[in-house]
Amino acid sequence: MWWQNAVNKLKGIGPKKAALLKSLQIDTIGDLLSYYPRPDAYIDLTHIRTLDKLQAEAGPQLCQGTVFGLRKGRSRRIDYLAATIKDATGYACLYFFGAARFQAAKLQRGDRLLVLGRAKRGSNMMLIAPEQWQLLGEDEAAVPGIEPVYPLTAGLSQRELRRWLKEALALACENLPETLPKELLQELSLLARAEALRNIHFPQNFSLLAAAKKRLAFEEAFLLQWGLAKHRAKASEGQPVAHRAAPRFVPCLLKSFPFQLTPGQRKAWEEIVADMEAERPMRRILQGDVGSGKTAVSALALAKAVENGYQGCLMAPTEILARQHYATLQSYFEPLGVETGLLLGGLRPKERQELLSRLKAGSLSILVGTHALLEDDVRFKRLSLVVCDEQHRFGVEQRAKLLAKADHLPDVLITTATPIPRTLALTLYGDLDISLMRGLPPGRKGVTTLCYPVSKRPDVYAGLVRQLRQGRQAYVVCPLIEEGENEVRSAQEVYRELKENYLGDLPSALLHGRLPAAEKEAVMAAFVKGDVKVLVSTTVIEVGVNVPNATLMIIENAEHFGLAQLHQLRGRVGRGSEQSFCALITGSEDAAALQRLGVLKSTADGFALAEQDLKMRGAGQFFGQKQHGLPDLRLLNLASDGELIASAREAVKKYESSLKETDLFALALDSHWASSFASIFKT
Ligand code: ADP
Ligand code: MG
């Protein structure tokens, strides 16, 4: 395809310019075409004013005129060049300072100029501070239109970029395959692709510019959803299981729970039942706030698989979590005579062999484990349900590997406590159905959140010691591991300070991401057991860890964390019957930061917080750098384009079958985008 050609195929681009373009990630002609102008910087050349119509103290305006007089001067010790211009209606004077003065030095009487600038009333004519100007040819009148302004790097000019883009657009006008079905363009009144491309670079007017942006943003959403749909279709090749045997373990389990399901749990369970009984495989993500009771719902799904004569497995991201789930599931299933097993990396060969042979024989119905489940010798007799806990730690590939262990297509249930706003979920998990469990089980005391300035830190630490002396446990979370040059508190520093000045004989431990995995697990295990009373850590504390005796969470430099993350951390406490506290310590006096923390004090709904966070910090920040695994989005805004994404999703459903033969990713102009898509969806 012509757009995959290197950008130096265009006139005027030699090795030097090509290198500069490369620094802007422009390698191919297609990359250049998808290098969009700065969204708010288009220059409005649609209204050229005559000099008598210039307005003082207004925004930048456009005018043209002939140079009539030139004069050098000095005002308040600053040199300037003044050029008087005239047109049929009157005069104006342009003042050039600084670097502009040198560029203007070549001006001569009689030159014709097009000028964009702000005007000020002078004693007998308007004074203009030119922001941009250009020489016009002898009889050239400025062509009304809208000029793009590109983000640049030193050595490249707007003029060059505009020229190259015009050349590239000429190619696009000749031959640019459409990515969207014709009927869809009509249905949604979207511009054709080439027209949209032309109008985002050189808009004929502002309404066409808006239409161009919409069309191209829609295209991004459409391609994303199409990739997900394709991925889903591929992942569902095979014979699914319809779980329709008479209920047996499920009712028993429901009766044995020491609680009633919450309305949120009941709704999610109904959706799962419908999926599991259907002829198609379940692909569902169960989102629920920390402590909302996802494990009980997962257990019900496992019970349903087992009463149908199949096996189920639950994969957790860490050994601690796997152990915790195993203990819970064992207590549920042992009374029912259903065998459960736990597979961890460090099992002794004999134990492991014994476990695996029971699995293969089918006498073991439910297997819980870590990544160890993925190994080749782990073979099930009749696997029909895969539950992944805290899935954002597992890649699409790993899921696929687990699925391949079944003869037929197993159902998949993914649970996550990361409150992902709906727009983002639709994009990230477009290949999954979503169950949202709002609300917590009744009877929780909740967590009281308080905000403290740095000066109150000693009081907070004293409160910590009081809680510990009452037999409770606590977490202290810091943004950094080691001391840095700034004001931010590090885990090591806090750990040392607490040990030396506050804790006395109370056992504490330090936990951070640089510890070897085994050591991390050991520290966590000691805390779960109660041998360690205070855990000083970075944000590595496990998302799903359940230590009901922990009642205090102290967060240092709270302003450094996102709301969703703070909420996650806060969810580590408030899991028992005692009142719990979350103390946010902040050195910030920034009003916006304090307001953000204030939101946390007043809301306990993780999903509402996540929506807020996404709005305030944007999608990239929301997930941390690139963690969301999406290609860079040029125009699509995950936080605000929810409707667009939803309609793209609908459109893909509608047109999926007619697009079967087309490879839409191959039509993407942007080479980086195309390749990151290919890698995301390769499984
Ligand atoms: P999470 O959604 O964070 O995984 P868990 O499944 O670990 O939450 O549940 C947290 C606690 O709430 C567990 O102790 C569990 O027994 C309890 N629980 C779950 N469902 C209910 C319910 N409907 N009513 C009361 N307690 C419940
Ligand atoms: Mg959980």
XYZ file of C-alpha atoms and ligand atoms in Angstrom:
711
model
C 0.000 0.000 0.000
C 1.273 3.449 -0.863
C 0.858 4.744 2.684
C 3.285 2.146 3.987
C 6.036 3.776 1.935
C 8.705 5.676 3.800
C 7.957 9.330 4.213
C 11.045 10.325 2.176
C 9.147 9.250 -0.956
C 7.517 12.671 -0.723
C 9.110 15.643 -2.441
C 11.427 17.721 -0.296
C 12.032 15.106 2.387
C 15.680 14.052 2.460
C 17.533 12.065 5.111
C 17.787 15.058 7.440
C 14.109 15.908 7.407
C 13.216 12.234 7.560
C 15.243 11.908 10.761
C 13.442 14.866 12.278
C 10.106 13.359 11.295
C 11.160 10.073 12.812
C 11.640 11.827 16.116
C 7.927 12.622 15.902
C 7.234 8.921 15.222
C 6.502 9.653 11.588
C 8.091 6.894 9.517
C 5.637 6.314 6.711
C 3.347 8.444 4.588
C 0.461 6.945 6.531
C 2.069 8.085 9.794
C 2.276 11.580 8.373
C -1.376 11.503 7.394
C -2.330 10.442 10.882
C -0.214 13.163 12.421
C -3.149 15.395 13.231
C -2.917 19.144 13.858
C -3.171 20.500 17.371
C -6.878 20.382 18.129
C -7.320 23.931 19.418
C -4.791 25.741 17.279
C -6.289 25.906 13.797
C -5.874 29.375 12.345
C -9.122 30.839 11.190
C -8.480 32.313 7.766
C -12.152 32.381 6.919
C -12.575 35.982 7.989
C -10.100 38.432 6.540
C -10.874 41.892 7.838
C -10.276 45.149 6.098
C -8.086 47.416 8.225
C -10.982 49.671 9.269
C -12.775 46.636 10.726
C -9.979 45.552 13.084
C -11.135 45.338 16.673
C -9.021 46.536 19.553
C -8.469 44.270 22.576
C -10.104 41.298 20.833
C -8.611 37.916 19.901
C -6.216 37.330 17.002
C -7.599 38.649 13.735
C -6.585 38.292 10.175
C -5.932 41.138 7.790
C -3.916 41.885 4.672
C -2.218 44.987 3.371
C 0.699 46.498 1.470
C 3.831 47.672 3.290
C 3.883 51.430 3.164
C 6.558 52.474 5.631
C 9.313 50.788 7.676
C 10.953 52.177 10.782
C 13.352 50.877 13.453
C 12.884 52.034 17.025
C 13.551 51.372 20.660
C 11.064 51.395 23.455
C 11.828 50.654 27.113
C 15.242 49.422 26.027
C 13.762 46.934 23.573
C 14.469 47.183 19.876
C 11.608 46.830 17.473
C 10.741 47.121 13.839
C 7.548 48.912 12.846
C 5.891 48.340 9.480
C 2.930 50.417 8.402
C 0.547 48.667 6.036
C -2.395 50.024 4.115
C -5.412 48.750 2.251
C -8.307 50.529 0.555
C -9.924 51.301 3.891
C -7.031 52.659 5.947
C -3.758 52.024 7.764
C -2.362 49.852 10.552
C 1.080 49.462 12.108
C 2.754 46.129 12.809
C 5.310 45.917 15.632
C 7.942 43.167 15.472
C 10.018 42.373 18.560
C 12.692 39.798 19.349
C 13.258 37.058 16.809
C 10.337 38.263 14.720
C 12.267 41.512 14.215
C 14.988 39.657 12.340
C 12.569 37.744 10.150
C 10.793 41.011 9.339
C 14.053 42.752 8.466
C 13.736 41.506 4.881
C 10.448 43.386 4.377
C 10.362 46.094 1.770
C 8.008 48.841 0.780
C 5.345 47.456 -1.533
C 5.413 43.912 -0.108
C 1.999 42.426 0.332
C 1.371 40.746 3.691
C -1.155 38.453 5.283
C -1.078 38.990 9.050
C -2.636 37.295 12.045
C -2.424 39.300 15.227
C -4.057 41.108 18.102
C -4.881 44.777 17.657
C -4.568 47.717 20.031
C -5.804 51.237 19.460
C -2.957 53.653 18.703
C -3.150 57.448 18.461
C -4.082 57.484 14.768
C -4.200 53.845 13.645
C -4.474 50.315 14.989
C -1.255 48.781 16.355
C -0.863 45.076 15.640
C 1.288 42.487 17.402
C 1.680 39.861 14.634
C 1.486 36.260 15.813
C 1.968 34.954 12.309
C 2.471 36.558 8.975
C 3.401 35.627 5.452
C 4.290 37.348 2.205
C 1.708 37.209 -0.513
C 2.618 37.133 -4.188
C 2.009 40.098 -6.463
C -1.656 39.458 -7.243
C -2.154 36.782 -4.644
C -5.042 37.434 -2.385
C -5.196 35.225 0.699
C -7.380 32.189 0.150
C -9.944 32.018 2.901
C -9.772 28.738 4.768
C -8.543 27.184 7.955
C -4.856 26.469 8.457
C -3.608 23.610 10.589
C -0.922 24.052 13.229
C 1.144 20.953 13.944
C 3.095 20.034 17.037
C 6.676 20.427 15.798
C 10.262 19.827 16.683
C 13.234 22.127 16.045
C 14.247 22.111 12.393
C 10.765 21.580 10.991
C 8.419 24.376 10.039
C 4.646 24.570 9.790
C 5.086 25.509 6.170
C 7.017 22.307 5.380
C 4.598 20.096 7.193
C 1.650 21.668 5.460
C 3.294 21.203 2.087
C 4.117 17.521 2.679
C 0.655 16.868 3.998
C -0.925 18.403 0.925
C 1.123 16.052 -1.218
C 0.205 13.041 0.906
C -3.449 14.029 0.867
C -3.376 14.139 -2.921
C -2.380 10.458 -2.835
C -5.174 9.748 -0.377
C -7.700 11.439 -2.619
C -6.746 9.132 -5.457
C -6.845 5.914 -3.539
C -7.754 5.416 0.090
C -9.801 2.316 0.880
C -12.757 2.903 3.168
C -12.654 1.180 6.562
C -16.311 1.541 7.442
C -19.228 -0.056 5.601
C -21.040 2.331 3.233
C -24.425 1.757 4.850
C -22.926 2.624 8.216
C -21.566 5.919 6.916
C -25.033 6.782 5.726
C -26.757 5.562 8.829
C -24.591 7.646 11.160
C -23.995 10.529 8.699
C -20.245 10.071 8.849
C -17.831 11.585 6.344
C -16.066 9.297 3.909
C -12.541 8.441 5.008
C -10.569 10.512 2.504
C -12.824 13.491 3.006
C -12.446 13.261 6.771
C -8.695 13.071 6.430
C -8.590 16.121 4.172
C -10.793 18.087 6.517
C -8.911 17.311 9.676
C -5.778 18.712 8.050
C -7.209 21.468 5.884
C -10.805 22.043 6.939
C -13.072 23.878 4.550
C -15.009 25.176 7.499
C -15.407 24.470 11.184
C -18.427 22.237 10.888
C -16.538 19.996 8.464
C -13.634 19.964 10.888
C -15.945 18.733 13.639
C -17.411 16.124 11.303
C -13.908 14.978 10.340
C -12.862 14.543 13.964
C -16.007 12.605 14.724
C -15.557 10.292 11.786
C -11.907 9.564 12.592
C -12.568 9.066 16.298
C -15.381 6.699 15.378
C -13.008 4.805 13.134
C -10.620 4.309 16.044
C -13.415 3.012 18.242
C -14.693 0.787 15.453
C -11.317 -0.787 14.752
C -10.771 -1.400 18.440
C -14.143 -3.081 18.829
C -13.686 -5.018 15.633
C -10.376 -6.404 16.913
C -12.013 -7.456 20.134
C -14.909 -9.090 18.323
C -12.540 -10.984 16.067
C -10.575 -12.082 19.041
C -13.738 -13.270 20.677
C -14.841 -15.207 17.633
C -11.494 -16.960 17.455
C -11.549 -17.773 21.158
C -14.961 -19.356 20.825
C -14.106 -21.944 18.214
C -15.055 -25.295 19.662
C -17.948 -27.081 21.302
C -19.342 -25.260 24.321
C -20.954 -26.968 27.298
C -24.554 -26.256 28.245
C -24.807 -26.796 32.012
C -28.404 -27.956 32.332
C -28.337 -30.818 34.844
C -30.775 -30.717 37.747
C -29.566 -28.452 40.572
C -27.788 -30.307 43.334
C -24.772 -28.557 44.849
C -25.878 -25.012 44.133
C -28.924 -25.082 46.425
C -26.870 -26.813 49.142
C -24.196 -24.171 48.901
C -26.723 -21.357 49.041
C -28.210 -22.909 52.167
C -24.829 -23.343 53.798
C -23.752 -19.725 53.344
C -24.022 -17.925 56.677
C -25.637 -15.023 54.798
C -28.200 -14.106 52.162
C -26.902 -13.007 48.789
C -26.999 -9.261 48.324
C -29.166 -7.943 45.459
C -25.952 -7.311 43.503
C -24.766 -10.886 44.019
C -28.177 -12.286 43.092
C -28.291 -10.350 39.825
C -24.750 -11.374 38.870
C -25.539 -14.990 39.719
C -28.656 -14.939 37.526
C -26.585 -13.636 34.629
C -23.994 -16.347 35.159
C -26.639 -19.060 35.321
C -28.098 -17.862 32.011
C -24.625 -17.920 30.440
C -23.731 -21.353 31.771
C -26.977 -22.913 30.643
C -26.737 -21.421 27.163
C -25.233 -23.145 24.112
C -22.553 -20.488 23.777
C -19.534 -20.228 26.065
C -19.656 -17.757 28.932
C -17.200 -14.870 28.653
C -18.089 -12.737 31.624
C -16.272 -10.293 33.821
C -17.620 -9.847 37.309
C -16.769 -6.423 38.633
C -17.415 -5.808 42.292
C -16.027 -3.475 44.829
C -13.530 -4.866 47.323
C -15.398 -7.003 49.819
C -18.577 -7.164 47.747
C -18.540 -10.951 47.874
C -17.262 -12.085 44.496
C -15.805 -15.289 45.931
C -19.229 -16.566 46.965
C -20.545 -15.966 43.434
C -17.518 -17.727 41.930
C -18.135 -20.654 44.279
C -21.713 -20.953 43.021
C -20.489 -21.071 39.437
C -17.999 -23.797 40.355
C -20.782 -25.731 42.092
C -22.864 -25.541 38.927
C -20.043 -26.914 36.804
C -19.512 -29.751 39.255
C -23.172 -30.750 39.555
C -23.148 -31.063 35.766
C -20.375 -33.608 36.040
C -17.554 -31.285 35.038
C -14.509 -29.794 36.723
C -13.729 -26.162 37.451
C -10.578 -24.253 38.273
C -9.788 -20.943 39.869
C -6.589 -19.129 39.018
C -5.288 -16.444 41.383
C -2.380 -14.082 40.723
C -0.404 -14.916 43.892
C 0.094 -17.821 46.246
C -1.381 -15.877 49.137
C -4.589 -15.316 47.250
C -4.684 -18.872 45.966
C -4.345 -20.176 49.525
C -7.040 -17.856 50.730
C -9.465 -18.950 48.023
C -8.626 -22.574 48.581
C -9.424 -22.284 52.287
C -12.763 -20.632 51.502
C -13.746 -23.098 48.785
C -12.678 -26.080 50.840
C -14.893 -24.958 53.707
C -17.811 -24.630 51.271
C -17.319 -27.854 49.329
C -15.956 -30.367 51.805
C -19.342 -30.769 53.558
C -20.858 -31.492 50.127
C -18.379 -34.242 49.405
C -16.842 -32.311 46.523
C -13.051 -32.626 46.346
C -10.952 -29.491 46.055
C -7.210 -29.177 45.516
C -4.520 -26.509 45.676
C -1.714 -26.397 43.131
C 1.224 -24.125 43.881
C 4.652 -23.809 42.288
C 6.587 -25.184 45.236
C 4.750 -28.486 45.783
C 6.838 -31.577 46.439
C 6.953 -33.854 43.371
C 5.063 -36.626 45.105
C 2.269 -34.370 46.286
C 2.069 -32.786 42.899
C 1.866 -36.148 41.130
C -0.855 -37.299 43.461
C -2.860 -34.109 42.893
C -2.459 -34.243 39.119
C -3.514 -37.864 38.871
C -6.692 -37.175 40.851
C -7.321 -34.276 38.494
C -6.840 -36.433 35.432
C -8.980 -39.215 36.826
C -11.712 -36.689 37.529
C -12.081 -37.398 41.248
C -10.761 -33.918 41.995
C -13.531 -31.526 40.984
C -12.156 -28.097 41.794
C -8.554 -26.989 41.418
C -7.278 -23.715 42.832
C -3.851 -22.379 41.973
C -1.503 -19.781 40.631
C 0.202 -19.677 37.243
C 1.201 -23.229 38.112
C -2.140 -24.212 36.587
C -0.819 -23.273 33.171
C 1.904 -25.910 33.068
C 1.667 -28.596 30.446
C 1.316 -31.575 32.739
C -1.780 -30.097 34.393
C -4.542 -32.075 32.679
C -8.190 -32.129 33.528
C -10.632 -34.916 32.824
C -13.607 -32.718 32.016
C -12.911 -29.029 32.546
C -15.852 -26.728 31.849
C -15.308 -23.590 33.921
C -12.311 -21.330 34.342
C -12.457 -18.608 36.982
C -9.680 -15.990 36.908
C -9.398 -13.844 39.988
C -8.141 -10.266 39.646
C -7.718 -10.721 35.943
C -5.865 -7.539 35.109
C -2.759 -9.454 36.110
C -3.361 -12.122 33.508
C -2.820 -11.495 29.853
C -5.148 -12.617 27.135
C -2.545 -15.204 26.185
C -2.519 -16.875 29.575
C -6.261 -17.131 29.552
C -6.078 -18.801 26.167
C -3.563 -21.324 27.451
C -5.837 -22.320 30.288
C -8.780 -22.671 27.932
C -6.820 -25.029 25.740
C -6.774 -27.545 28.595
C -10.392 -28.480 27.970
C -11.622 -30.777 25.203
C -14.487 -28.430 24.586
C -14.888 -24.750 25.094
C -15.042 -23.936 28.810
C -16.952 -21.078 30.348
C -14.827 -18.218 31.612
C -15.566 -15.987 34.560
C -13.181 -13.215 35.413
C -13.506 -11.371 38.680
C -11.991 -8.023 39.390
C -12.126 -5.495 42.188
C -10.570 -2.803 40.044
C -13.492 -0.521 39.467
C -13.273 0.098 35.769
C -15.629 2.733 34.464
C -18.041 1.537 31.863
C -16.545 3.326 28.872
C -13.156 1.901 29.631
C -14.533 -1.550 30.316
C -16.277 -1.556 26.955
C -12.979 -0.807 25.308
C -10.704 -3.031 27.341
C -13.094 -5.912 27.709
C -15.119 -5.437 24.556
C -14.841 -9.185 24.100
C -16.520 -9.849 27.448
C -19.933 -9.354 28.974
C -19.955 -7.362 32.165
C -21.706 -8.034 35.441
C -21.494 -5.157 37.816
C -22.037 -5.840 41.497
C -22.755 -2.613 43.265
C -22.996 -2.331 47.024
C -21.517 -4.265 49.923
C -23.011 -6.935 52.159
C -24.962 -5.392 55.043
C -23.566 -5.052 58.524
C -20.134 -3.716 57.605
C -18.939 -1.033 59.958
C -17.326 0.789 57.081
C -14.122 2.733 57.039
C -13.868 6.232 58.421
C -11.530 8.248 56.218
C -9.636 11.189 57.673
C -7.190 13.616 56.132
C -4.177 14.962 58.048
C -1.500 17.558 57.293
C 2.104 16.473 57.718
C 2.351 18.305 61.037
C -0.131 15.833 62.553
C 1.913 12.781 61.600
C 3.119 12.091 65.181
C -0.510 11.989 66.342
C -1.401 9.571 63.553
C 1.502 7.306 64.521
C 0.462 7.491 68.169
C -3.027 6.400 67.086
C -1.412 3.534 65.203
C 0.352 2.332 68.330
C -2.947 2.495 70.266
C -4.688 0.273 67.697
C -1.836 -2.212 67.777
C -1.843 -2.369 71.576
C -5.525 -3.275 71.361
C -4.497 -6.285 69.320
C -5.323 -4.888 65.888
C -3.119 -4.765 62.814
C -2.343 -1.947 60.426
C -0.872 -1.011 57.059
C 1.276 2.006 56.265
C 1.589 2.694 52.536
C 4.169 5.007 50.928
C 4.617 6.086 47.315
C 8.324 5.167 47.155
C 10.619 2.368 48.265
C 13.799 4.342 48.872
C 14.462 7.871 49.910
C 14.513 10.259 46.973
C 15.557 13.883 46.740
C 12.077 15.327 47.208
C 9.579 15.525 50.032
C 7.967 12.197 49.278
C 8.113 9.638 52.074
C 9.720 6.315 51.314
C 8.738 2.980 52.797
C 12.254 2.419 54.143
C 12.298 5.767 55.897
C 8.884 5.285 57.483
C 9.725 1.736 58.499
C 12.891 2.886 60.235
C 11.198 5.805 61.946
C 8.342 3.695 63.258
C 10.653 0.992 64.519
C 13.005 3.382 66.267
C 10.561 5.875 67.724
C 7.133 4.341 68.084
C 6.712 0.612 67.951
C 8.882 -0.685 70.794
C 8.419 -4.460 70.872
C 5.563 -4.540 68.335
C 6.629 -6.648 65.334
C 6.677 -4.872 61.975
C 7.766 -5.702 58.439
C 8.722 -3.946 55.229
C 7.227 -5.019 51.923
C 7.999 -3.716 48.455
C 8.144 -4.756 44.839
C 11.901 -5.311 44.747
C 11.817 -8.142 47.256
C 12.087 -11.593 45.689
C 8.659 -13.179 45.183
C 9.216 -15.833 47.858
C 10.173 -13.234 50.423
C 7.145 -11.126 49.565
C 4.916 -14.124 50.056
C 6.591 -14.889 53.389
C 6.106 -11.348 54.681
C 2.469 -11.363 53.581
C 1.905 -14.759 55.157
C 3.328 -13.525 58.477
C 0.984 -10.573 58.368
C -2.031 -12.749 57.521
C -1.127 -15.019 60.449
C -0.846 -12.064 62.799
C 2.856 -12.498 63.556
C 3.516 -9.126 62.005
C 1.406 -6.286 63.363
C 2.308 -3.419 61.044
C 3.096 -3.776 57.407
C 4.983 -0.841 55.909
C 4.829 -1.107 52.158
C 4.558 0.406 48.747
C 1.387 -0.289 46.799
C 2.290 -3.940 46.278
C -0.017 -5.237 49.006
C -2.233 -7.731 47.342
C -5.496 -6.498 45.998
C -7.575 -9.358 47.355
C -5.863 -10.016 50.662
C -8.314 -10.416 53.482
C -7.020 -9.697 56.991
C -10.135 -8.861 58.994
C -8.048 -7.948 62.040
C -6.428 -5.039 60.200
C -8.317 -1.899 61.147
C -6.032 0.957 60.229
C -4.621 2.046 56.879
C -2.223 4.966 56.878
C -1.312 6.417 53.487
C 1.683 8.753 53.256
C 1.736 11.459 50.567
C -1.790 10.552 49.645
C -1.818 13.244 46.953
C 0.483 11.026 44.878
C -2.161 8.366 44.339
C -5.228 8.244 42.152
C -8.634 8.075 43.777
C -9.299 4.569 42.524
C -5.990 3.410 43.913
C -6.579 5.054 47.273
C -9.942 3.369 47.386
C -8.351 0.009 46.642
C -5.865 0.528 49.436
C -8.600 1.590 51.815
C -10.423 -1.622 50.961
C -7.718 -3.605 52.803
C -9.328 -2.544 56.090
C -12.953 -2.580 57.226
C -13.232 -6.322 56.644
C -14.015 -7.343 60.200
C -16.597 -6.398 62.768
C -14.507 -3.573 64.264
C -14.667 0.049 63.149
C -11.778 0.747 60.771
C -9.929 3.898 59.817
C -8.058 5.209 56.818
C -5.696 8.100 57.548
C -4.526 10.095 54.541
C -1.440 12.158 55.272
C -0.674 14.881 52.798
C 1.911 17.611 52.574
C 0.036 19.183 49.718
C -1.683 22.513 50.087
C -2.847 22.465 46.507
C -6.588 23.101 46.449
C -7.280 20.636 43.645
C -5.366 17.846 45.399
C -7.184 18.486 48.665
C -10.500 18.512 46.860
C -9.679 15.157 45.314
C -8.913 13.663 48.704
C -12.116 15.226 50.020
C -14.117 13.213 47.481
C -12.638 10.093 49.009
C -13.778 11.085 52.483
C -17.360 11.478 51.358
C -17.810 8.500 48.998
C -17.397 4.802 49.604
C -18.549 3.759 46.113
C -15.516 2.595 44.176
C -17.241 2.917 40.827
C -18.289 6.494 41.398
C -14.693 7.228 42.421
C -13.309 5.537 39.352
C -15.505 7.618 37.076
C -14.288 10.724 38.873
C -10.707 9.635 38.584
C -10.971 8.927 34.897
C -12.431 12.381 34.370
C -9.793 14.105 36.465
C -6.705 12.206 35.377
C -7.413 10.666 31.978
C -7.156 7.055 30.920
C -3.360 6.796 30.772
C -2.951 7.952 34.335
C -5.841 5.819 35.409
C -4.070 2.617 34.639
C -0.577 3.823 35.123
C 1.742 3.941 32.196
C 0.518 1.890 29.299
C -0.797 -0.776 31.596
C -4.082 -0.830 29.808
C -2.285 -2.268 26.808
C -4.183 -0.197 24.299
C -2.491 1.447 21.362
C -2.178 5.207 21.614
C -5.485 6.701 20.771
C -5.276 9.796 18.612
C -8.737 11.250 18.770
C -10.803 8.869 20.822
C -11.152 9.941 24.424
C -11.988 7.020 26.656
C -13.217 9.272 29.406
C -15.646 11.353 27.387
C -16.449 9.400 24.222
C -18.574 6.756 25.907
C -21.436 7.155 23.471
C -19.191 6.916 20.472
C -17.620 3.732 21.808
C -21.009 2.221 22.528
C -22.262 2.990 19.035
C -19.080 1.575 17.494
C -19.662 -1.596 19.482
C -23.206 -1.825 18.161
C -22.027 -1.164 14.626
C -19.417 -3.903 14.809
C -22.048 -6.394 15.979
C -24.232 -5.417 13.065
C -21.582 -5.491 10.341
C -19.215 -8.116 11.708
C -20.255 -10.838 9.290
C -20.036 -8.624 6.210
C -16.502 -7.577 7.191
C -15.257 -11.136 7.595
C -13.061 -11.079 4.532
C -11.495 -7.678 5.186
C -8.457 -7.095 7.327
C -9.267 -3.717 8.785
C -5.979 -3.428 10.661
C -4.125 -3.638 7.358
C -5.989 -0.512 6.304
C -4.828 1.528 9.291
C -2.678 4.437 8.161
C -0.623 4.746 11.306
C 2.070 2.057 11.247
C 2.610 2.110 15.027
C -1.056 1.725 15.666
C -1.334 -1.133 13.219
C 1.551 -3.035 14.776
C 0.424 -2.557 18.352
C -2.992 -3.842 17.366
C -1.482 -6.838 15.747
C 0.424 -7.667 18.911
C -2.516 -7.138 21.254
C -4.814 -9.370 19.284
C -2.362 -11.993 18.126
C -3.783 -14.812 20.222
P -14.341 -9.812 47.265
O -15.466 -9.401 46.398
O -13.471 -8.662 47.643
O -13.570 -10.974 46.719
P -15.032 -11.674 49.273
O -15.670 -12.636 48.364
O -13.678 -11.957 49.767
O -15.042 -10.254 48.607
O -16.053 -11.411 50.476
C -15.691 -10.635 51.578
C -16.392 -11.140 52.814
O -17.792 -10.920 52.730
C -16.203 -12.628 53.040
O -15.885 -12.803 54.388
C -17.563 -13.209 52.701
O -17.848 -14.356 53.474
C -18.511 -12.091 53.046
N -19.762 -12.092 52.275
C -19.889 -12.406 50.973
N -21.181 -12.278 50.582
C -21.866 -11.840 51.644
C -23.247 -11.521 51.894
N -24.152 -11.583 50.923
N -23.595 -11.107 53.139
C -22.675 -11.010 54.111
N -21.376 -11.310 53.958
C -20.964 -11.723 52.747
Mg -11.646 -11.492 45.941
